Coordinates of C-alpha atoms in Angstrom, one line a residue:
M1 CA 37.1 8.4 20.4
S2 CA 35.2 5.1 20.4
V3 CA 31.7 4.8 19.5
L4 CA 29.5 2.6 21.1
L5 CA 26.3 1.6 19.7
S6 CA 24.1 2.5 23.1
D7 CA 25.3 6.0 22.6
V8 CA 24.5 6.7 19.4
V9 CA 20.8 6.5 20.5
S10 CA 20.9 7.7 24.3
G11 CA 23.4 10.4 23.5
S12 CA 23.3 13.6 21.8
A13 CA 23.9 13.8 17.8
V14 CA 26.0 17.0 18.0
G15 CA 29.4 15.9 16.8
L16 CA 27.9 12.4 16.3
R17 CA 28.2 12.6 12.2
G18 CA 32.1 12.8 12.2
R19 CA 32.2 9.4 14.7
L20 CA 29.8 7.1 13.0
W21 CA 32.5 5.9 10.5
R22 CA 33.9 3.6 13.3
L23 CA 30.4 1.8 13.1
S24 CA 30.0 -1.2 10.8
A25 CA 27.0 -1.4 8.6
S26 CA 25.4 -3.9 10.8
E27 CA 25.7 -1.5 13.6
L28 CA 24.5 1.3 11.8
R29 CA 21.3 -0.5 10.8
A30 CA 20.9 -1.4 14.2
A31 CA 21.4 2.0 15.5
A32 CA 18.6 3.2 13.1
I33 CA 16.2 0.5 14.3
E34 CA 16.6 1.3 17.8
A35 CA 16.2 5.2 17.2
S36 CA 12.8 4.4 15.5
A37 CA 12.0 2.5 18.1
E38 CA 12.8 4.9 20.5
I39 CA 10.9 7.8 18.8
L40 CA 7.8 5.4 19.0
R41 CA 8.0 5.1 22.4
L42 CA 8.4 8.6 23.1
E43 CA 5.5 9.7 21.0
A44 CA 3.3 7.3 23.3
V45 CA 4.7 8.3 26.3
R46 CA 4.0 12.3 25.1
V47 CA 0.4 11.6 23.9
A48 CA -0.3 10.0 27.4
V49 CA 1.3 12.9 29.5
V50 CA -0.5 15.7 27.3
D51 CA -3.9 13.7 27.5
E52 CA -3.5 13.3 31.2
L53 CA -2.7 17.0 31.4
S54 CA -5.8 17.8 29.3
L55 CA -7.7 16.1 32.2
R56 CA -6.0 18.1 34.9
P57 CA -5.2 21.8 33.3
D58 CA -3.3 24.0 35.2
D59 CA -3.3 28.0 35.0
Q60 CA -0.7 27.7 32.5
V61 CA -2.6 25.2 30.1
I62 CA -5.8 27.2 30.7
A63 CA -4.2 30.5 29.6
S64 CA -2.4 28.9 26.5
R65 CA -6.4 28.2 25.6
G66 CA -5.7 24.3 25.4
V67 CA -3.1 21.8 26.0
G68 CA -2.4 21.6 22.3
C69 CA -1.4 25.3 21.9
W70 CA 0.1 25.2 25.5
L71 CA 2.4 22.2 24.0
A72 CA 3.4 24.2 20.9
A73 CA 4.1 27.4 23.0
N74 CA 6.7 25.6 24.7
T75 CA 8.5 23.1 22.4
M76 CA 9.3 23.8 18.5
L77 CA 6.2 22.0 17.2
Q78 CA 3.6 24.1 15.3
V79 CA 0.0 24.5 17.0
R80 CA -1.6 22.4 14.6
D81 CA 0.9 19.4 15.7
G82 CA 0.2 20.4 19.2
K83 CA -3.6 19.8 19.0
K84 CA -3.2 16.6 16.8
I85 CA -1.3 15.1 20.0
A86 CA -3.9 16.4 22.4
D87 CA -6.9 15.0 19.8
L88 CA -5.4 11.6 19.7
G89 CA -4.9 11.4 23.5
A90 CA -8.6 11.8 23.9
A91 CA -9.8 9.9 20.8
L92 CA -7.8 6.9 22.6
R93 CA -9.8 6.4 25.5
P94 CA -12.9 4.9 24.3
F95 CA -10.6 2.4 22.0
P96 CA -8.4 0.6 24.6
A97 CA -7.5 -2.1 22.2
V98 CA -5.9 0.6 19.9
A99 CA -4.2 2.7 22.8
A100 CA -2.4 -0.7 24.2
R101 CA -1.1 -1.2 20.5
F102 CA 0.1 2.3 20.0
D103 CA 1.7 2.4 24.1
G104 CA 3.5 -0.9 23.0
G105 CA 5.2 1.0 20.0
D106 CA 3.5 -1.4 17.8
C107 CA 1.8 1.3 15.9
S108 CA 2.8 4.5 15.0
F109 CA 1.1 8.2 15.5
E110 CA -0.4 8.7 11.9
H111 CA -1.8 4.9 11.8
A112 CA -3.4 5.4 15.4
V113 CA -4.9 8.6 14.2
L114 CA -6.5 6.7 10.9
I115 CA -7.6 3.9 13.0
V116 CA -9.7 6.0 15.6
A117 CA -11.1 8.2 13.1
F118 CA -12.7 5.2 11.7
C119 CA -13.8 3.6 15.2
E120 CA -15.3 7.1 15.9
S121 CA -17.2 7.4 12.6
P122 CA -17.6 4.3 11.1
P123 CA -19.6 3.0 8.1
K124 CA -23.5 3.8 8.4
G125 CA -24.1 0.2 7.4
M126 CA -21.7 -1.1 10.0
P127 CA -23.9 -2.7 13.1
D128 CA -22.1 -2.5 16.5
E129 CA -21.1 -5.9 16.9
A130 CA -18.7 -5.7 14.0
L131 CA -16.3 -2.9 15.1
P132 CA -13.9 -5.2 17.1
R133 CA -13.3 -7.4 14.4
C134 CA -13.0 -4.3 12.3
V135 CA -10.3 -2.8 14.9
D136 CA -8.3 -6.2 14.6
L137 CA -8.2 -5.8 11.0
L138 CA -6.7 -2.2 11.1
L139 CA -4.5 -3.0 14.1
A140 CA -3.0 -6.0 11.9
A141 CA -2.5 -4.0 8.8
A142 CA -0.9 -1.2 11.1
S143 CA 1.3 -3.3 13.0
G144 CA 5.0 -4.6 12.5
V145 CA 7.7 -3.4 10.2
E146 CA 5.4 -3.8 7.0
A147 CA 2.8 -1.7 8.1
T148 CA 2.5 1.1 5.6
T149 CA -0.5 4.0 5.4
T150 CA -1.4 2.7 2.2
K151 CA -2.4 -0.7 3.5
V152 CA -4.1 1.1 6.6
R153 CA -6.2 3.3 4.1
N154 CA -6.9 0.4 2.0
V155 CA -8.5 -1.7 5.0
I156 CA -10.4 1.4 5.8
A157 CA -11.6 1.7 2.1
T158 CA -12.2 -2.4 1.9
L159 CA -14.6 -2.1 5.2
E160 CA -16.3 1.1 4.1
R161 CA -17.1 -0.9 0.7
V162 CA -18.3 -4.0 2.8
F163 CA -20.4 -2.4 4.9
E164 CA -22.6 -1.0 2.0
S165 CA -25.5 1.4 2.8
D166 CA -28.4 3.2 1.0
E167 CA -25.9 6.2 0.5
I168 CA -23.6 6.0 -2.2
P169 CA -20.0 6.1 -0.9
P170 CA -17.9 9.1 -1.1
A171 CA -15.4 7.4 -3.2
E172 CA -18.0 6.5 -5.7
D173 CA -20.2 9.8 -5.7
V174 CA -20.0 11.0 -9.3
D175 CA -22.1 14.3 -8.3
R176 CA -18.6 15.2 -6.5
N177 CA -16.6 15.5 -9.4
E178 CA -14.9 18.3 -9.6
L179 CA -12.2 19.5 -12.4
R180 CA -10.9 23.5 -12.3
I181 CA -8.5 24.6 -15.2
A182 CA -7.1 28.1 -14.7
S183 CA -4.4 30.3 -16.3
T184 CA -1.9 31.9 -14.4
L185 CA -0.6 35.3 -14.9
N186 CA 2.7 34.0 -16.2
G187 CA 0.7 32.2 -18.8
R188 CA 1.0 28.6 -17.3
V189 CA -1.9 26.4 -16.6
V190 CA -3.0 25.0 -13.2
V191 CA -5.3 22.2 -12.8
R192 CA -6.9 20.8 -10.0
G193 CA -9.7 17.9 -9.7
D194 CA -11.8 15.8 -7.3
F195 CA -13.0 12.4 -8.9
D196 CA -14.6 9.3 -8.0
A197 CA -12.8 6.1 -7.5
L198 CA -13.8 4.6 -11.1
T199 CA -12.6 7.6 -12.6
G200 CA -9.6 7.9 -11.3
E201 CA -9.1 4.2 -11.6
M202 CA -9.6 4.6 -15.2
L203 CA -7.3 7.8 -15.2
L204 CA -4.3 6.0 -13.8
S205 CA -4.6 3.0 -16.1
A206 CA -4.3 5.6 -19.2
L207 CA -1.5 7.3 -17.8
S208 CA 0.2 4.0 -16.3
N209 CA 2.3 3.2 -19.5
L210 CA 3.1 6.9 -19.9
T211 CA 4.2 7.6 -16.6
M212 CA 6.6 4.7 -16.2
P213 CA 10.5 5.7 -15.6
N214 CA 12.3 5.2 -18.8
P215 CA 16.0 5.1 -18.7
A216 CA 18.3 6.5 -21.3
P217 CA 19.9 4.3 -24.0
D218 CA 22.8 4.1 -22.0
G219 CA 21.2 2.6 -19.1
T220 CA 21.2 6.0 -17.2
P221 CA 17.8 6.0 -14.9
D222 CA 15.2 8.5 -15.9
T223 CA 16.0 11.6 -13.8
R224 CA 12.4 12.9 -13.8
S225 CA 10.5 13.1 -10.6
A226 CA 7.2 11.4 -10.4
A227 CA 5.3 14.6 -10.5
K228 CA 7.4 15.4 -13.7
R229 CA 6.5 12.0 -15.3
T230 CA 3.1 12.3 -14.8
A231 CA 2.8 15.8 -16.4
D232 CA 4.8 14.6 -19.3
G233 CA 2.5 11.3 -19.6
F234 CA -0.7 13.8 -19.3
T235 CA 0.4 15.7 -22.0
E236 CA 1.4 12.7 -24.3
L237 CA -2.1 11.5 -23.4
I238 CA -4.1 14.4 -24.9
R239 CA -1.6 14.8 -27.6
R240 CA -2.5 10.7 -28.4
Y241 CA -6.3 11.6 -28.0
L242 CA -6.2 14.4 -30.5
D243 CA -4.3 12.2 -32.7
C244 CA -7.4 9.8 -33.3
A245 CA -7.3 8.5 -29.7
K246 CA -3.9 6.4 -29.7
T247 CA -3.3 4.3 -27.0
G248 CA -0.1 2.3 -25.9
V249 CA 0.1 -1.1 -24.4
D250 CA 0.0 -1.6 -20.7
G251 CA 1.5 -4.7 -19.3
G252 CA 0.7 -6.6 -22.4
Q253 CA -2.9 -5.1 -22.8
R254 CA -4.4 -1.7 -24.1
P255 CA -5.0 0.6 -20.8
H256 CA -8.1 -0.2 -19.4
V257 CA -10.2 -0.7 -16.2
N258 CA -9.7 -4.0 -14.3
V259 CA -12.0 -5.0 -11.6
H260 CA -11.4 -8.4 -9.4
I261 CA -14.3 -9.8 -7.3
N262 CA -15.0 -13.4 -6.4
A263 CA -17.8 -14.9 -8.7
R264 CA -20.0 -15.6 -5.7
D265 CA -20.2 -12.0 -4.6
L266 CA -21.1 -10.7 -8.0
A267 CA -23.8 -13.2 -8.0
E268 CA -25.2 -12.5 -4.5
H269 CA -23.8 -10.2 -1.8
R270 CA -23.3 -12.3 1.2
D271 CA -23.9 -11.0 4.6
C272 CA -20.6 -10.0 6.1
A273 CA -21.0 -11.8 9.6
A274 CA -21.1 -15.1 7.1
T275 CA -17.4 -14.4 6.2
P276 CA -15.1 -17.0 7.3
A277 CA -12.2 -16.0 9.4
A278 CA -8.8 -16.8 8.6
P279 CA -7.2 -20.4 9.1
D280 CA -5.4 -19.3 12.2
G281 CA -8.2 -17.7 13.7
G282 CA -7.6 -14.2 13.0
A283 CA -8.7 -11.3 10.4
A284 CA -8.0 -11.7 6.8
V285 CA -9.0 -8.9 4.7
S286 CA -9.1 -11.1 1.7
D287 CA -12.1 -12.9 3.3
L288 CA -14.2 -9.5 2.7
D289 CA -16.8 -9.5 -0.3
V290 CA -15.6 -6.2 -2.4
G291 CA -14.3 -5.4 -5.6
H292 CA -10.5 -4.5 -6.4
M293 CA -8.8 -2.0 -8.6
P294 CA -5.3 -2.3 -9.2
W295 CA -4.7 1.5 -8.9
L296 CA -7.6 2.6 -6.1
G297 CA -8.3 -0.7 -4.4
P298 CA -11.7 -1.5 -2.8
L299 CA -15.0 -1.4 -5.0
S300 CA -18.4 -2.0 -3.4
V301 CA -20.0 -4.6 -4.7
S302 CA -23.0 -2.8 -6.3
Q303 CA -20.5 -0.7 -8.2
S304 CA -19.0 -3.9 -9.5
R305 CA -22.0 -5.6 -10.6
L306 CA -23.0 -2.3 -12.7
L307 CA -19.7 -2.8 -14.6
G308 CA -20.2 -6.4 -14.6
C309 CA -23.6 -5.7 -17.0
D310 CA -21.4 -4.4 -19.7
C311 CA -17.8 -5.4 -19.8
F312 CA -15.4 -8.4 -20.9
L313 CA -15.5 -11.0 -18.2
S314 CA -12.2 -13.1 -17.6
T315 CA -12.9 -16.2 -15.5
V316 CA -9.8 -17.3 -12.9
L317 CA -10.1 -20.5 -11.2
L318 CA -9.0 -20.4 -7.6
D319 CA -7.8 -22.8 -5.4
D320 CA -8.8 -23.1 -1.6
H321 CA -6.1 -20.6 -1.0
G322 CA -7.1 -18.3 -3.4
A323 CA -4.0 -18.7 -5.6
P324 CA -5.2 -19.5 -9.5
L325 CA -5.2 -22.6 -11.0
D326 CA -2.6 -23.1 -14.0
A327 CA -3.6 -21.6 -17.1
K328 CA -2.2 -22.5 -20.8
P329 CA 1.2 -23.5 -20.4
G330 CA 3.9 -24.4 -23.0
K331 CA 5.5 -21.1 -24.6
R332 CA 8.2 -18.9 -23.1
L333 CA 6.3 -16.0 -23.2
V334 CA 3.1 -15.6 -20.6
T335 CA -0.2 -15.6 -22.3
A336 CA -2.8 -13.1 -21.6
E337 CA -4.4 -15.8 -19.8
Q338 CA -1.7 -16.5 -17.7
R339 CA -1.0 -12.7 -16.9
V340 CA -4.3 -12.2 -15.4
A341 CA -4.3 -15.4 -13.5
L342 CA -1.0 -13.5 -11.8
I343 CA -2.6 -10.2 -11.7
A344 CA -5.4 -12.2 -9.9
R345 CA -3.0 -14.1 -7.5
D346 CA 0.0 -11.5 -6.7
K347 CA -2.0 -8.2 -7.1
G348 CA 1.3 -6.2 -8.3
C349 CA 4.8 -7.1 -7.6
A350 CA 5.1 -9.9 -5.2
F351 CA 8.4 -8.8 -3.7
P352 CA 8.0 -8.5 0.0
G353 CA 7.5 -4.8 0.9
C354 CA 7.0 -3.5 -2.9
T355 CA 3.8 -1.7 -3.4
C356 CA 4.4 -1.7 -7.4
V357 CA 0.6 -2.1 -9.4
P358 CA 0.3 -4.7 -11.9
A359 CA 0.7 -2.7 -15.1
W360 CA 4.3 -2.0 -14.1
T361 CA 5.3 -5.5 -13.2
D362 CA 6.8 -8.1 -15.7
A363 CA 6.1 -12.1 -15.5
H364 CA 9.5 -13.6 -14.1
H365 CA 10.4 -17.3 -14.6
I366 CA 11.3 -18.5 -11.3
R367 CA 13.6 -21.4 -13.0
H368 CA 14.6 -19.7 -16.0
W369 CA 13.0 -20.3 -19.6
A370 CA 16.5 -21.1 -20.6
N371 CA 17.5 -23.9 -17.9
G372 CA 14.5 -25.5 -18.3
G373 CA 11.9 -23.8 -16.3
P374 CA 8.4 -24.1 -17.9
T375 CA 6.0 -21.0 -18.4
V376 CA 3.2 -22.6 -15.9
M377 CA 1.6 -20.7 -13.0
N378 CA 3.8 -22.3 -10.2
N379 CA 7.0 -21.2 -12.2
L380 CA 6.0 -17.7 -12.6
V381 CA 5.8 -14.7 -10.3
L382 CA 4.9 -10.7 -11.0
L383 CA 8.0 -8.4 -10.0
C384 CA 8.6 -4.8 -10.7
R385 CA 10.8 -3.7 -13.1
S386 CA 13.4 -2.7 -10.0
H387 CA 13.1 -6.3 -8.6
H388 CA 13.2 -8.2 -11.8
R389 CA 17.0 -6.4 -12.8
L390 CA 17.7 -7.0 -8.9
M391 CA 16.9 -10.8 -9.7
H392 CA 18.7 -10.7 -13.1
R393 CA 21.3 -8.5 -13.4
Q394 CA 22.1 -6.9 -10.0
S395 CA 25.6 -7.4 -9.1
G396 CA 25.7 -9.2 -5.7
F397 CA 22.1 -10.2 -5.5
V398 CA 21.8 -12.5 -8.7
G399 CA 20.8 -16.1 -7.2
K400 CA 20.9 -14.5 -3.7
W401 CA 17.2 -14.3 -3.4
E402 CA 15.3 -17.5 -3.6
I403 CA 11.6 -17.8 -4.6
R404 CA 9.7 -20.8 -4.0
I405 CA 5.9 -21.6 -4.5
G406 CA 4.6 -22.7 -0.9
V407 CA 1.8 -25.4 -0.4
D408 CA -0.4 -22.2 -0.3
N409 CA 0.7 -22.1 -4.2
K410 CA 1.7 -18.7 -3.6
P411 CA 5.4 -17.3 -3.9
W412 CA 7.7 -17.4 -0.9
F413 CA 10.7 -15.4 -1.1
I414 CA 13.9 -16.5 1.2
P415 CA 16.4 -13.6 1.6
P416 CA 20.3 -14.5 1.7
P417 CA 22.2 -14.6 5.0
S418 CA 23.3 -11.1 4.7
I419 CA 19.9 -9.8 5.4
D420 CA 18.4 -12.4 7.5
P421 CA 21.0 -15.3 8.9
Q422 CA 18.2 -17.8 9.4
Q423 CA 16.7 -17.4 6.1
H424 CA 13.2 -17.0 7.2
P425 CA 10.6 -17.3 4.2
R426 CA 8.6 -14.2 3.6
P427 CA 5.2 -14.2 2.0
A428 CA 4.6 -12.3 -1.2
N429 CA 3.5 -8.8 -0.7
T430 CA -0.1 -9.6 -1.0
T431 CA -1.2 -9.2 2.5
F432 CA -4.2 -6.3 2.8
K433 CA -4.2 -5.8 -1.1
T434 CA -7.4 -7.1 -1.8

């Protein structure tokens, strides 16, 4: 029995697994993408229908104590999920721009929830006239296949820092910090904490080199889960502290807190209304005047200035595109100054779609040193260990991905024809990281 690609999405999944072997890999990818798009479409349809039903409830809905409970009672949804659907429908009414993007299938359910929550409770220091541009920024982060919840939350955190008020942002309020350590009946210990962003940044920086996956001597990948690696790293951190506070090396440096901020912002906080727009007239998060921590993202200007009073200050000169000017070339190994500049430019692994933080990256020579490639900024890019191995040793990929430095002095990635037959250049994954 043959399998038509159109039948995979429109038909039932009963018996489908035994017939999918007839499809090629490209057809399977197309089916997965089409099914995902169909799910987004149906989610938007359900939200719209449930919202209309909430405006015109009949006896069944009234008897179920609301449309969310009625939906859960007549489907396989939990009550909390039914209520979330009803709540989103009502929340979208005052924000047609968000509703239009969601209805068009270019914004997921979870991202729409985050955006309308921000719109309903904006930062206290934000003027009403700034909301449309903020919505544009959030929709830009939430749209397209590269949209992630991390990017949307990062934009929200950035906007909360931009519109500072007299009140301390929750992420910087140390009075809310809590740490509970309790023993259990079986003799184990449970640790639960809630910390401000700066404390969290210090903790994650200290744990960074202790929680990375460590392959076995024979090259077998680390089989530990992320939670297990974090637990092992925390244990080692305590052991090192008790052994005279020994620290490891993380990305060529001792673990410490890094905060990136424009010099003009550190010197004098500018009015957000004076912030220049992106060259194409769109909204650019990189224009917003806030500090940035590699692990936990945005930091208010006031907190950045506080840290700037007692710190080791590294200066990186940037061009009009925000890319660092060159820093002390000449040797094969990247210098500390060059690595600081690379972090300022790439913000972590630059490979499209990767979210690896700077501490877990290597400086990769675009043109290999052995082939005459110099150790200069326009021949370097930060890559995580996985993508670094892909470029150098992964069978079937070596030499297929091409990296170029564009006119903006930032890295661009050109995929092989097997991924993109047109080989359209893709920008480095720095969008919404600042």
